[in-house]
PDB file of C-alpha atoms and ligand atoms in Angstrom:
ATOM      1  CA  UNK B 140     104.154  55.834 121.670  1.00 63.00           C
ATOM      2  CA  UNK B 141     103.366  59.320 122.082  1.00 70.00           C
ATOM      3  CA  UNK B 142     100.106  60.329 123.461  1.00 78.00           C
ATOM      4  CA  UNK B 143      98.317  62.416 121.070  1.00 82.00           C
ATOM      5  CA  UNK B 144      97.219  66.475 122.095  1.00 87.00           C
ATOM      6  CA  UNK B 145      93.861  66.792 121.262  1.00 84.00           C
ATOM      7  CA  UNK B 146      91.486  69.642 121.607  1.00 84.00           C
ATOM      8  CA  UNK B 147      94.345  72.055 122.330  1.00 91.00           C
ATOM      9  CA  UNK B 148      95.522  73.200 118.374  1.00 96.00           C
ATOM     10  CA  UNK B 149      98.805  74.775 117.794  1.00 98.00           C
ATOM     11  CA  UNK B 150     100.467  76.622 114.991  1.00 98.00           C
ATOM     12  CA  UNK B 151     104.104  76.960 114.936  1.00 98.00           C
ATOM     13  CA  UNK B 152     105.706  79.170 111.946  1.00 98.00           C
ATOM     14  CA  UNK B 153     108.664  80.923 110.819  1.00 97.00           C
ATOM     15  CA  UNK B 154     110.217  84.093 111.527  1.00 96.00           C
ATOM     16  CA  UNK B 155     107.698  87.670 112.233  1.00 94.00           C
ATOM     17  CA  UNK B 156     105.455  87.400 109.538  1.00 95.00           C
ATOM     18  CA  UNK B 157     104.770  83.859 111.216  1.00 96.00           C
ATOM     19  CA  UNK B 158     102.578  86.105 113.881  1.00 97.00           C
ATOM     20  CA  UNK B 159     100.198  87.436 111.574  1.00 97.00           C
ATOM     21  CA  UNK B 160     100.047  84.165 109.633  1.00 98.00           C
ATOM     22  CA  UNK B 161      99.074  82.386 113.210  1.00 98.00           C
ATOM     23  CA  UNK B 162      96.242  84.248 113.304  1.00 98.00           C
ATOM     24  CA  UNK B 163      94.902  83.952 109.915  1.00 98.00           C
ATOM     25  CA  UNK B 164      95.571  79.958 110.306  1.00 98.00           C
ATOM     26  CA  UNK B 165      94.031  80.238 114.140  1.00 97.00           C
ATOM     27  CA  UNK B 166      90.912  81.775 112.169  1.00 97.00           C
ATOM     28  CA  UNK B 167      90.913  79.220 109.613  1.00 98.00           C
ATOM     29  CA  UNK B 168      90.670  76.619 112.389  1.00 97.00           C
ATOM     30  CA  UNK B 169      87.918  78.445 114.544  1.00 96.00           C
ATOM     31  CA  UNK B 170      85.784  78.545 111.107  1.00 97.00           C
ATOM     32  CA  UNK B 171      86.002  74.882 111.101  1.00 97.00           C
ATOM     33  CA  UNK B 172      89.179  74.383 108.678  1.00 98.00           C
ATOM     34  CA  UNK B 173      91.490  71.168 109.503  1.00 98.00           C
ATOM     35  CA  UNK B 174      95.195  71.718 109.587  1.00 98.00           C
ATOM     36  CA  UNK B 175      95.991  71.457 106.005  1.00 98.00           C
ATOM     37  CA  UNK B 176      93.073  74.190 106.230  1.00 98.00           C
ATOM     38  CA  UNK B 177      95.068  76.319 108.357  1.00 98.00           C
ATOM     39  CA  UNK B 178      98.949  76.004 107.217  1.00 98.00           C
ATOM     40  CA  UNK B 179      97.358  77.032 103.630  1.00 98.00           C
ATOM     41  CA  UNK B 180      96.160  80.174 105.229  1.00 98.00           C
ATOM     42  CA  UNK B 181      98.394  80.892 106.909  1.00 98.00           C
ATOM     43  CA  UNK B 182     101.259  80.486 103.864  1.00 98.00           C
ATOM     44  CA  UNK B 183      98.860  82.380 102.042  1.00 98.00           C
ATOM     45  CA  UNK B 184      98.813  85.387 103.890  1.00 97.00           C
ATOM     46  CA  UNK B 185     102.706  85.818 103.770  1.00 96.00           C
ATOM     47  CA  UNK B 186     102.593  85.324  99.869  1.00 96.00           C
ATOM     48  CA  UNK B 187      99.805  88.352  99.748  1.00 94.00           C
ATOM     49  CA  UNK B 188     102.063  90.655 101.930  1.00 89.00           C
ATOM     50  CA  UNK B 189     103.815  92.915  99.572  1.00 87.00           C
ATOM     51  CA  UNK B 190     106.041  94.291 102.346  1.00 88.00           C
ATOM     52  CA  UNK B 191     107.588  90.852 102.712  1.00 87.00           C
ATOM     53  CA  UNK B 192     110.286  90.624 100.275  1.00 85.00           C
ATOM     54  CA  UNK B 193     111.291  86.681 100.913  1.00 90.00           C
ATOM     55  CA  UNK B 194     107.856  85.169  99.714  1.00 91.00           C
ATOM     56  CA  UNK B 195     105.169  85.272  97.306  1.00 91.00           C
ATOM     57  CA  UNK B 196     104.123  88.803  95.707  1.00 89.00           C
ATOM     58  CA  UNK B 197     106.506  90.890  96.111  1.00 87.00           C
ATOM     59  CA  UNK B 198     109.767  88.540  96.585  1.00 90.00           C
ATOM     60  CA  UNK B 199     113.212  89.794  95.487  1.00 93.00           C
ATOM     61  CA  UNK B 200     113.826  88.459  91.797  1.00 95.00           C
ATOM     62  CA  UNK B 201     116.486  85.822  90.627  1.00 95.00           C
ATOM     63  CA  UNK B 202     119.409  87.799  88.909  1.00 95.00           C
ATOM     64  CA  UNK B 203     117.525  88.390  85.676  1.00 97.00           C
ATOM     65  CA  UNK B 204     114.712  90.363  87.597  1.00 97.00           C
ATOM     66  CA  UNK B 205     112.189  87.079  87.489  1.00 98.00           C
ATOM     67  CA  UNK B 206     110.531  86.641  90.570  1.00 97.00           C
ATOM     68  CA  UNK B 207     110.214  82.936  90.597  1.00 98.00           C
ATOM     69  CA  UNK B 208     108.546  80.639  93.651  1.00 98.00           C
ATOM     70  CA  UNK B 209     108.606  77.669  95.329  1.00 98.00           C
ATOM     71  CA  UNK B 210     106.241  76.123  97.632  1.00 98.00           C
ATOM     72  CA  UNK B 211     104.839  72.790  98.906  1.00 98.00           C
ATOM     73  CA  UNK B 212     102.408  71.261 101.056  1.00 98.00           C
ATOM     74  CA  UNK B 213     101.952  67.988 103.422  1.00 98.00           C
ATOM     75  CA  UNK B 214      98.682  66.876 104.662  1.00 98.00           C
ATOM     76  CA  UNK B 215      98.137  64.482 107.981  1.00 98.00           C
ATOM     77  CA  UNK B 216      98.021  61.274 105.211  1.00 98.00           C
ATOM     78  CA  UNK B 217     101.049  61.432 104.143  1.00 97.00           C
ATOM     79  CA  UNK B 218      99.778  63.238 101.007  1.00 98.00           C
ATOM     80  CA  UNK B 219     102.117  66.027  99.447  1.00 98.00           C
ATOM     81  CA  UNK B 220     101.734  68.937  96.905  1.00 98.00           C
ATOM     82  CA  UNK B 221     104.589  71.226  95.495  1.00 98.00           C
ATOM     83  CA  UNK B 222     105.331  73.635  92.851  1.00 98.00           C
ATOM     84  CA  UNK B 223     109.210  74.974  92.400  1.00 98.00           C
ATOM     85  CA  UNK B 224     110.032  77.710  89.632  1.00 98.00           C
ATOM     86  CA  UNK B 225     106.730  78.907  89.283  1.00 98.00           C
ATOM     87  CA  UNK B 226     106.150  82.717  88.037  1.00 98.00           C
ATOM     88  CA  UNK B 227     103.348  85.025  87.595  1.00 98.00           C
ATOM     89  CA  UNK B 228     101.046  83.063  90.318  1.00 98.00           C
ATOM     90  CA  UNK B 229     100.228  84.849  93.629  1.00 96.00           C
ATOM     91  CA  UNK B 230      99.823  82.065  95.635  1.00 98.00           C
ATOM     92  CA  UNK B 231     102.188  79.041  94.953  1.00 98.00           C
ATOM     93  CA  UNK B 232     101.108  77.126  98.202  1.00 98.00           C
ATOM     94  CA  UNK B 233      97.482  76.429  97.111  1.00 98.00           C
ATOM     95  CA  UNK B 234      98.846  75.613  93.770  1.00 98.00           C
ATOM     96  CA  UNK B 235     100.999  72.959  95.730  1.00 98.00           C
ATOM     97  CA  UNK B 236      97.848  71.503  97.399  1.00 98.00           C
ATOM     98  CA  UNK B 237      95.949  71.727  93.911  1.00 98.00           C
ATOM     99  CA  UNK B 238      98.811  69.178  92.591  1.00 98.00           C
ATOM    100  CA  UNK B 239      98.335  66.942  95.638  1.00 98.00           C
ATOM    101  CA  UNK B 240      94.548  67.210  95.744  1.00 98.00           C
ATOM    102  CA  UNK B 241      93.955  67.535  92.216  1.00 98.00           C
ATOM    103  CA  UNK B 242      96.719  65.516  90.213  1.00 98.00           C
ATOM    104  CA  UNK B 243      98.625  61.862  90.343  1.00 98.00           C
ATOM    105  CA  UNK B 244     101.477  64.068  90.508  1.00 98.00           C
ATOM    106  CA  UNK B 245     103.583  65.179  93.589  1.00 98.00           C
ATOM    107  CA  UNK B 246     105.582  67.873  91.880  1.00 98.00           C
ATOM    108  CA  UNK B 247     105.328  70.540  89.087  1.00 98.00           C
ATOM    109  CA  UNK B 248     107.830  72.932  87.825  1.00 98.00           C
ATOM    110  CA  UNK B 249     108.080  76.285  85.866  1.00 98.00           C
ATOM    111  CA  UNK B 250     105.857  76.721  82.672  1.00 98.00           C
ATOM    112  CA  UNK B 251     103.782  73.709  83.684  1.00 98.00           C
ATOM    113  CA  UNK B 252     102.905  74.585  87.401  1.00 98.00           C
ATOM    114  CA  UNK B 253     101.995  78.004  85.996  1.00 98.00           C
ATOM    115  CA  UNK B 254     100.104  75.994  82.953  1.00 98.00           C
ATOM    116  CA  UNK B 255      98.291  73.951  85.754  1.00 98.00           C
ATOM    117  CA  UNK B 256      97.723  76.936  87.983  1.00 98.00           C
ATOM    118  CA  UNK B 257      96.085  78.887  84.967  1.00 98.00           C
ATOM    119  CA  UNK B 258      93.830  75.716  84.179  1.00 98.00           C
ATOM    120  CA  UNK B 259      92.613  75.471  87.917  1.00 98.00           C
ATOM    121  CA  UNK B 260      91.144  79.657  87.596  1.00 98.00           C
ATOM    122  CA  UNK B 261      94.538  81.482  89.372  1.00 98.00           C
ATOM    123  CA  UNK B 262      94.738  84.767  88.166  1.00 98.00           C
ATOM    124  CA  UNK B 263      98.394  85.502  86.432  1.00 98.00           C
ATOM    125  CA  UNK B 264      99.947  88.871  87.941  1.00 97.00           C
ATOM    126  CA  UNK B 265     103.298  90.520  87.898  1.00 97.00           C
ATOM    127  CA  UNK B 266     104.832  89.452  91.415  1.00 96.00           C
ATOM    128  CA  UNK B 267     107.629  92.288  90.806  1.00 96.00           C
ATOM    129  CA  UNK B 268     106.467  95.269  93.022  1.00 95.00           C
ATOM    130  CA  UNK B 269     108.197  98.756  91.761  1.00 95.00           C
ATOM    131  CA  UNK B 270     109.943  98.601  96.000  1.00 95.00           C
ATOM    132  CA  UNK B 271     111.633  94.907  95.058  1.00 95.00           C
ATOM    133  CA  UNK B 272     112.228  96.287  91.193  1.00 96.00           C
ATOM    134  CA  UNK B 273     114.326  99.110  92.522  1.00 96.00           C
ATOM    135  CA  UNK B 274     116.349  96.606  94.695  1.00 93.00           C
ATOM    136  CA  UNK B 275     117.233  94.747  92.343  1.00 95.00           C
ATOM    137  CA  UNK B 276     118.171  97.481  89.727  1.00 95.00           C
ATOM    138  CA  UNK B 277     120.257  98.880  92.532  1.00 94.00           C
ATOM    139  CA  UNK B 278     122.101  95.599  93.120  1.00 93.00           C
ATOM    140  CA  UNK B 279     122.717  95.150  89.111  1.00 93.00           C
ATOM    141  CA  UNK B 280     124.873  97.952  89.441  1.00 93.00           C
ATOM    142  CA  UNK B 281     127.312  96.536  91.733  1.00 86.00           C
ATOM    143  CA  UNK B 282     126.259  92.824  91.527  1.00 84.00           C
ATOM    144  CA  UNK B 283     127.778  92.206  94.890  1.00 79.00           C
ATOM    145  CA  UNK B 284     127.423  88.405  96.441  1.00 73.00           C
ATOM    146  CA  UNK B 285     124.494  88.580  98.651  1.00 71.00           C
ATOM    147  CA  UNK B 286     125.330  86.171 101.765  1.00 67.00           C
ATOM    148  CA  UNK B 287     122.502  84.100 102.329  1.00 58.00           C
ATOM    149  CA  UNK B 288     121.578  85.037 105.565  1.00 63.00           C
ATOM    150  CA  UNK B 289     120.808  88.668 104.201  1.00 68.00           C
ATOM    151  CA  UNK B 290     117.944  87.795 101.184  1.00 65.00           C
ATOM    152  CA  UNK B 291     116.006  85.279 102.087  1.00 69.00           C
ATOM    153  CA  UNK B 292     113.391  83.919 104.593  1.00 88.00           C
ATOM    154  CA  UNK B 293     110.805  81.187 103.820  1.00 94.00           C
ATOM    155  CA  UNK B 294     107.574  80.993 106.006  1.00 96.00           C
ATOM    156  CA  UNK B 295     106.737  77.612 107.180  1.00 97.00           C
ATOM    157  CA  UNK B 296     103.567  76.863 108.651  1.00 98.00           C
ATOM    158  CA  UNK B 297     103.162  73.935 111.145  1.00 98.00           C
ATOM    159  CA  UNK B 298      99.555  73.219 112.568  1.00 98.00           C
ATOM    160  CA  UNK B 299      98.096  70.972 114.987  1.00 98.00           C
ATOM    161  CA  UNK B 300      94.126  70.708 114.603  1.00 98.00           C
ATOM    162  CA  UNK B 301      91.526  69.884 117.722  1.00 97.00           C
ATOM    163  CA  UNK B 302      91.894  66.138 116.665  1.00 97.00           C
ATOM    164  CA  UNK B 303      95.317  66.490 116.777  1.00 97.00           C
ATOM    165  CA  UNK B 304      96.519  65.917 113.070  1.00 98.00           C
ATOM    166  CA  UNK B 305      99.618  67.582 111.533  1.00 98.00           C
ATOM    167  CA  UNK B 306     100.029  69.533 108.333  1.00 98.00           C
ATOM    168  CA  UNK B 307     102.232  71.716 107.323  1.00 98.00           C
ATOM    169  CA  UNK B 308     102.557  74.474 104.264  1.00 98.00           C
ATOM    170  CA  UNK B 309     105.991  76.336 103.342  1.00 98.00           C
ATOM    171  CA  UNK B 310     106.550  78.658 100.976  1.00 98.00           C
ATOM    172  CA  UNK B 311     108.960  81.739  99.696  1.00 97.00           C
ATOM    173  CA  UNK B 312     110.587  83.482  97.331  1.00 93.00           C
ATOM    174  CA  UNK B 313     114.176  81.663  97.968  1.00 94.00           C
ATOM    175  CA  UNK B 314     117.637  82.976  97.390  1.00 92.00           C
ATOM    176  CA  UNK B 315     117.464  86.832  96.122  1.00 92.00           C
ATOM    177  CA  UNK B 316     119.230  87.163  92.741  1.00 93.00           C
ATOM    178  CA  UNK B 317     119.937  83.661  92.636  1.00 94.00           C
ATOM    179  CA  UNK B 318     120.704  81.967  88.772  1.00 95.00           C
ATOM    180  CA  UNK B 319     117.577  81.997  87.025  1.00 97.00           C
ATOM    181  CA  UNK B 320     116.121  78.415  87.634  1.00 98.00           C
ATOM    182  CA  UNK B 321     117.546  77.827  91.110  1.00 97.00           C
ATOM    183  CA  UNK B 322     115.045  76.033  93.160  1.00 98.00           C
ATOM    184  CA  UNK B 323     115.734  75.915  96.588  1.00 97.00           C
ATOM    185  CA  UNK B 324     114.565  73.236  99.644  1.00 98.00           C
ATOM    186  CA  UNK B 325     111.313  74.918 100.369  1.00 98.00           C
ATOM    187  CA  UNK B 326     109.372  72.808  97.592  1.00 98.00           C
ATOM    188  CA  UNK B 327     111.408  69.513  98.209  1.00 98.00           C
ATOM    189  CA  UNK B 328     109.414  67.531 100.669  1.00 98.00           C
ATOM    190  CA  UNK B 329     111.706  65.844 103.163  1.00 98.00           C
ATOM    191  CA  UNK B 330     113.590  69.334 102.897  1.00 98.00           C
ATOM    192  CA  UNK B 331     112.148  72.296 103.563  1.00 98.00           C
ATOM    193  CA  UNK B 332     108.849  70.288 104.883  1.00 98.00           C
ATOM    194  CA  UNK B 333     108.056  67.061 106.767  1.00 98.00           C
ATOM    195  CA  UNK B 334     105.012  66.022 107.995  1.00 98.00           C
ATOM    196  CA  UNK B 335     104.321  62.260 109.836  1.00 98.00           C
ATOM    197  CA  UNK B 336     101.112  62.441 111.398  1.00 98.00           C
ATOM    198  CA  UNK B 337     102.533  59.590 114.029  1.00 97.00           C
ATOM    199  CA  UNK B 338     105.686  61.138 114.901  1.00 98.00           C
ATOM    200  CA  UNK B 339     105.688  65.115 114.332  1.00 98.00           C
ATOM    201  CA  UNK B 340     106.346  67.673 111.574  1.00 98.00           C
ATOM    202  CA  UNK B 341     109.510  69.797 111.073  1.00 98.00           C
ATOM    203  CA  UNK B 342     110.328  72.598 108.727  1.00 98.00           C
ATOM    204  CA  UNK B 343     113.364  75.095 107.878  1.00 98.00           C
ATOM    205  CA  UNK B 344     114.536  78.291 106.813  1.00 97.00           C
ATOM    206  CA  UNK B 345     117.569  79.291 105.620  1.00 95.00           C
ATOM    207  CA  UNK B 346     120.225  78.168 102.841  1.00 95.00           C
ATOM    208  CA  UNK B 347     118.562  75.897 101.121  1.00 96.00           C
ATOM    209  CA  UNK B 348     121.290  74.243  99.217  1.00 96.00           C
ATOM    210  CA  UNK B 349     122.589  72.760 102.592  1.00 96.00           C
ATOM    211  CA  UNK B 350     118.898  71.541 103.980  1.00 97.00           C
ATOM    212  CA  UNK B 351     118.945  69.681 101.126  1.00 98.00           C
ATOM    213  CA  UNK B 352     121.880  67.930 101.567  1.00 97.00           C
ATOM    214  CA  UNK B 353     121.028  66.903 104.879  1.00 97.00           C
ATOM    215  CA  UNK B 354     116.914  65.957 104.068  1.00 98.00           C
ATOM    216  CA  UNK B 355     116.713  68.530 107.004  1.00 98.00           C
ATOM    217  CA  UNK B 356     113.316  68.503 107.971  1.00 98.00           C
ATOM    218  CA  UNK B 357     113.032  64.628 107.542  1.00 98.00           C
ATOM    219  CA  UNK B 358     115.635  64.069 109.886  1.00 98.00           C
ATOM    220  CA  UNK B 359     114.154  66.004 112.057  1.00 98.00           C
ATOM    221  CA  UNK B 360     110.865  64.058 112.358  1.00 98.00           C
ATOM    222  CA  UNK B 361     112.975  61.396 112.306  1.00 98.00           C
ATOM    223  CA  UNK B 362     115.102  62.083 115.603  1.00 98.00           C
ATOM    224  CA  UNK B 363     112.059  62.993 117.284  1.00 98.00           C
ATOM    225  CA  UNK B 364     110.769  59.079 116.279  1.00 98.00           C
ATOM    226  CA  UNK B 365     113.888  58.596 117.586  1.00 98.00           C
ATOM    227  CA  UNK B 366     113.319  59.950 121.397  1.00 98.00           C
ATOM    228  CA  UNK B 367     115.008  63.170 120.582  1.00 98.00           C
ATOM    229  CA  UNK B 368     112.929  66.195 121.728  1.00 98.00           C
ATOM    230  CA  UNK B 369     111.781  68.998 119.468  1.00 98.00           C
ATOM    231  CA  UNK B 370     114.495  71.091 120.740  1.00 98.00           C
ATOM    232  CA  UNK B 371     117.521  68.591 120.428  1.00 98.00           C
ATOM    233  CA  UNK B 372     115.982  66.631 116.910  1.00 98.00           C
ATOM    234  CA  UNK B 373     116.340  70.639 115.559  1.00 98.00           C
ATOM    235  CA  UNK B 374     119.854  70.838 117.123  1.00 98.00           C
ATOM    236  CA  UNK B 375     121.537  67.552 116.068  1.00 98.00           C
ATOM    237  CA  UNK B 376     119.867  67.920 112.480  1.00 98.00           C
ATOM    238  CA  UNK B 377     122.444  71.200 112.658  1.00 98.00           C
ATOM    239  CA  UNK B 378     124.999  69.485 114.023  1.00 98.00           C
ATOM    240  CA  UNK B 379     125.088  67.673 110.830  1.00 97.00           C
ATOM    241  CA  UNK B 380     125.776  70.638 108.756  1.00 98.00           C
ATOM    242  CA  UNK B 381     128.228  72.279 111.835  1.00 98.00           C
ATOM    243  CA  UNK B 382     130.379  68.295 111.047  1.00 97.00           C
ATOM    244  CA  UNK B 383     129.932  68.234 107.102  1.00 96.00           C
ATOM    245  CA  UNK B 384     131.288  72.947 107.222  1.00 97.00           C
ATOM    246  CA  UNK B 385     134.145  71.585 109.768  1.00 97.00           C
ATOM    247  CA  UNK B 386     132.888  73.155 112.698  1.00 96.00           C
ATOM    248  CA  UNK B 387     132.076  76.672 110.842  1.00 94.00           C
ATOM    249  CA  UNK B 388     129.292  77.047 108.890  1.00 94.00           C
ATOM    250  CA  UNK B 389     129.170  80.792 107.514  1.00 91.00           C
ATOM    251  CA  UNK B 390     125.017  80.617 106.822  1.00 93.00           C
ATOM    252  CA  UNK B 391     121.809  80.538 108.297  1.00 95.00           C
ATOM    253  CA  UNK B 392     119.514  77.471 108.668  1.00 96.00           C
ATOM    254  CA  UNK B 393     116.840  77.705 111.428  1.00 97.00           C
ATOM    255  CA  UNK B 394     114.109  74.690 111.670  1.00 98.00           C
ATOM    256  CA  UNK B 395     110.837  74.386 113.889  1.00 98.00           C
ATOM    257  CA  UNK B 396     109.548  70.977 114.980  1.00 98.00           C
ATOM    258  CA  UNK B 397     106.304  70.237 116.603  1.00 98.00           C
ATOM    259  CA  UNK B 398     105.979  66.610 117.956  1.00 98.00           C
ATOM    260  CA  UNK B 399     102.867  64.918 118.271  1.00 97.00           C
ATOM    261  CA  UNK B 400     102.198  65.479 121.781  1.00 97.00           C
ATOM    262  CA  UNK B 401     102.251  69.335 121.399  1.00 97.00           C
ATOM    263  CA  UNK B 402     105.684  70.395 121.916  1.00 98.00           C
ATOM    264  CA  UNK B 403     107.548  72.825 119.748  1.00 98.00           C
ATOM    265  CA  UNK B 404     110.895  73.705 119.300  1.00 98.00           C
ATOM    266  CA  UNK B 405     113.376  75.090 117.137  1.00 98.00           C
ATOM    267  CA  UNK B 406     117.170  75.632 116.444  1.00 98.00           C
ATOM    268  CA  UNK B 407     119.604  77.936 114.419  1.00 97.00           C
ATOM    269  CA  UNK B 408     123.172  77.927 113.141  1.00 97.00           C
ATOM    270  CA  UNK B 409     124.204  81.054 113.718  1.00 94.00           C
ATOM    271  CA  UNK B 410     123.022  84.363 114.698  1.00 93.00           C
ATOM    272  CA  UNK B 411     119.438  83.790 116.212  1.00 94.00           C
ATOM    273  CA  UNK B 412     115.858  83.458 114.243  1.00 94.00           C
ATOM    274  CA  UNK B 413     112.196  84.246 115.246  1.00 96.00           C
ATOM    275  CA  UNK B 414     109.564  81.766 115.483  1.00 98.00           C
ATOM    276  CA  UNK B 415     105.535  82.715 116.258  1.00 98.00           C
ATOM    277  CA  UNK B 416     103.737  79.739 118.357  1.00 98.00           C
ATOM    278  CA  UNK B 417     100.068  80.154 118.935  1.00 98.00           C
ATOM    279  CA  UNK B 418      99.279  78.011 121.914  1.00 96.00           C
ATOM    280  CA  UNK B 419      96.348  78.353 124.588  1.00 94.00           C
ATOM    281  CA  UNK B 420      95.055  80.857 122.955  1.00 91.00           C
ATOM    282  CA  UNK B 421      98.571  83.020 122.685  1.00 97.00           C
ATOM    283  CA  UNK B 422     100.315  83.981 119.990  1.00 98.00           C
ATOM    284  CA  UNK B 423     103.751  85.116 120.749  1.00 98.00           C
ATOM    285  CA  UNK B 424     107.182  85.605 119.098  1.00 98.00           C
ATOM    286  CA  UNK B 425     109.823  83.717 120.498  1.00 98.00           C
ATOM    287  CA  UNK B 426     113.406  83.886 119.886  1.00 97.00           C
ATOM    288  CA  UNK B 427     116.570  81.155 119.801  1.00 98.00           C
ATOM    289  CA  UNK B 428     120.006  82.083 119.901  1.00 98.00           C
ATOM    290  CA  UNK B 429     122.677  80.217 116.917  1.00 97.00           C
ATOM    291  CA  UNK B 430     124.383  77.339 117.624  1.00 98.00           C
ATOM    292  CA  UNK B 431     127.365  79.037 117.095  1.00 96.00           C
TER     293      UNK B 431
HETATM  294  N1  LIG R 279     115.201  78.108 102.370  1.00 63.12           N
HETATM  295  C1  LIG R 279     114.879  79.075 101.354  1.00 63.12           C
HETATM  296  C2  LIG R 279     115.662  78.790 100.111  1.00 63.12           C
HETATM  297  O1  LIG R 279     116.801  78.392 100.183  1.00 63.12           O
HETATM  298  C3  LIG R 279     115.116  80.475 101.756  1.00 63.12           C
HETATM  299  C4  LIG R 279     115.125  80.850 103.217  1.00 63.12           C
HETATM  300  O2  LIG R 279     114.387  80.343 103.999  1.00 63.12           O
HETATM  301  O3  LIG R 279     115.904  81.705 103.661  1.00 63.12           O
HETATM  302  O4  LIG R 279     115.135  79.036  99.049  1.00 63.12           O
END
């Protein structure tokens, strides 16, 4: 059994943005918030940034210029919260942890999440920004196949509180001119989240269709039950999706793990991806080179 890091929180989060979201989170924790607490804040203040065009307000639309969101949450119980398809609402991840506070429900899509989020006081707003409307009007025009790796980038939150309990929050704006009604993995729990308060929690970025063919972020908590460190539970979930593309996977899926014990880790396919850890009181930007 792993021994548990206490007194010593973490966050762990996606990609650039995930540095000013550690710090929001690490101030959600220093005003007494848990970790569930913390990865909502965090999520949160990615979804508020307009200049970040992968999640929340201002997203890139699906093809019909509908900028539609997914998000979930998972709480050190077990207990999970997620919304997929959902318009007009700011901030899809507390939505998420409304449905797994506030409902019987795990999941709510479309007209209904945005029903539920309207009945629980969130104020509807356009999430189209004139910067991501004239992106998209300039890719109508030539309606060229975006590659993955170029539109989209979810941030994942993964925290570790003083008592040492996991949670995690994920959220984004998925695929950029994807079909009206595509939902990605970021709301799937399992997928674009995992959380085992025993074990670890994992997350990922990336194509979404192919984390959910491989329950990426499960495995990955998984593996680590397994022996596998944070690093090499991120790596073999890849190697997965290297075997089922024949050895050349032309996308992008990154995850982050943090075990129970405190270490972090991540992986990527191809290229290389970002990842912000705040640990000991430093919040840095590190960087892992693809797979590939
Ligand atoms: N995984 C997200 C999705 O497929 C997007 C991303 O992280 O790049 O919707």
């Amino acid at each position: 059994m792993l021994r548990k890091n206490k007194n010593n929180p973490i966050i762990l989060s996606t990609w650039n943005f995930g540095l000013p979201a550690n710090e929001v989170a690490i101030k959600a924790l220093s005003d007494g918030g848990n970790a569930m607490d913390a990865a909502e804040a965090g999520a949160r203040h990615a979804e508020s940034d307009e200049e970040n065009n992968s999640v929340g307000y201002g997203g890139l639309p699906d093809e019909n210029g509908n900028v539609t969101l997914d998000a979930c949450v998972m709480d050190s119980n077990g207990n999970s919260g997620s919304v997929a398809f959902i318009q007009n609402i700011k901030h899809p991840v507390s939505v998420a942890r409304k449905v797994m506070e506030e409902t019987k429900h795990v999941m709510l899509v479309g007209e209904g999440a945005r029903k539920f989020a309207v009945s629980k006081g969130f104020k509807e707003i356009d999430l189209l920004t004139a910067k991501s409307k004239k992106e998209w009007k300039k890719w109508l025009k030539e309606r060229r196949e975006m590659t993955p790796h170029e539109t989209h980038d979810t941030i994942s939150v993964l925290v570790q509180d003083k008592n040492g309990d996991l949670a995690g929050a994920c959220t984004t704006s998925g695929w950029a001119y994807k079909m009206h009604g595509r939902v990605g993995d970021s709301p799937i729990i399992g997928a674009g989240l995992f959380v085992d308060n025993e074990v670890g929690s994992a997350a990922a970025t990336g194509l979404g269709e192919e984390v959910i063919k491989t329950t990426g972020s499960f495995l990955v908590v998984e593996l680590m039950r397994q022996g596998y460190s944070p690093n090499e539970a991120c790596s073999e979930a890849l190697n997965r999706v290297i075997k089922a593309h024949n050895g050349n996977p032309d996308f992008q899926i990154g995850y982050i793990a943090l075990r129970k014990d405190g270490k972090a880790g991540a992986a990527c396919l191809k290229w290389s991806f970002d990842y912000a850890l705040a640990k000991n009181g430093v919040n840095k930007l590190h960087n892992v080179n693809g797979m590939l």
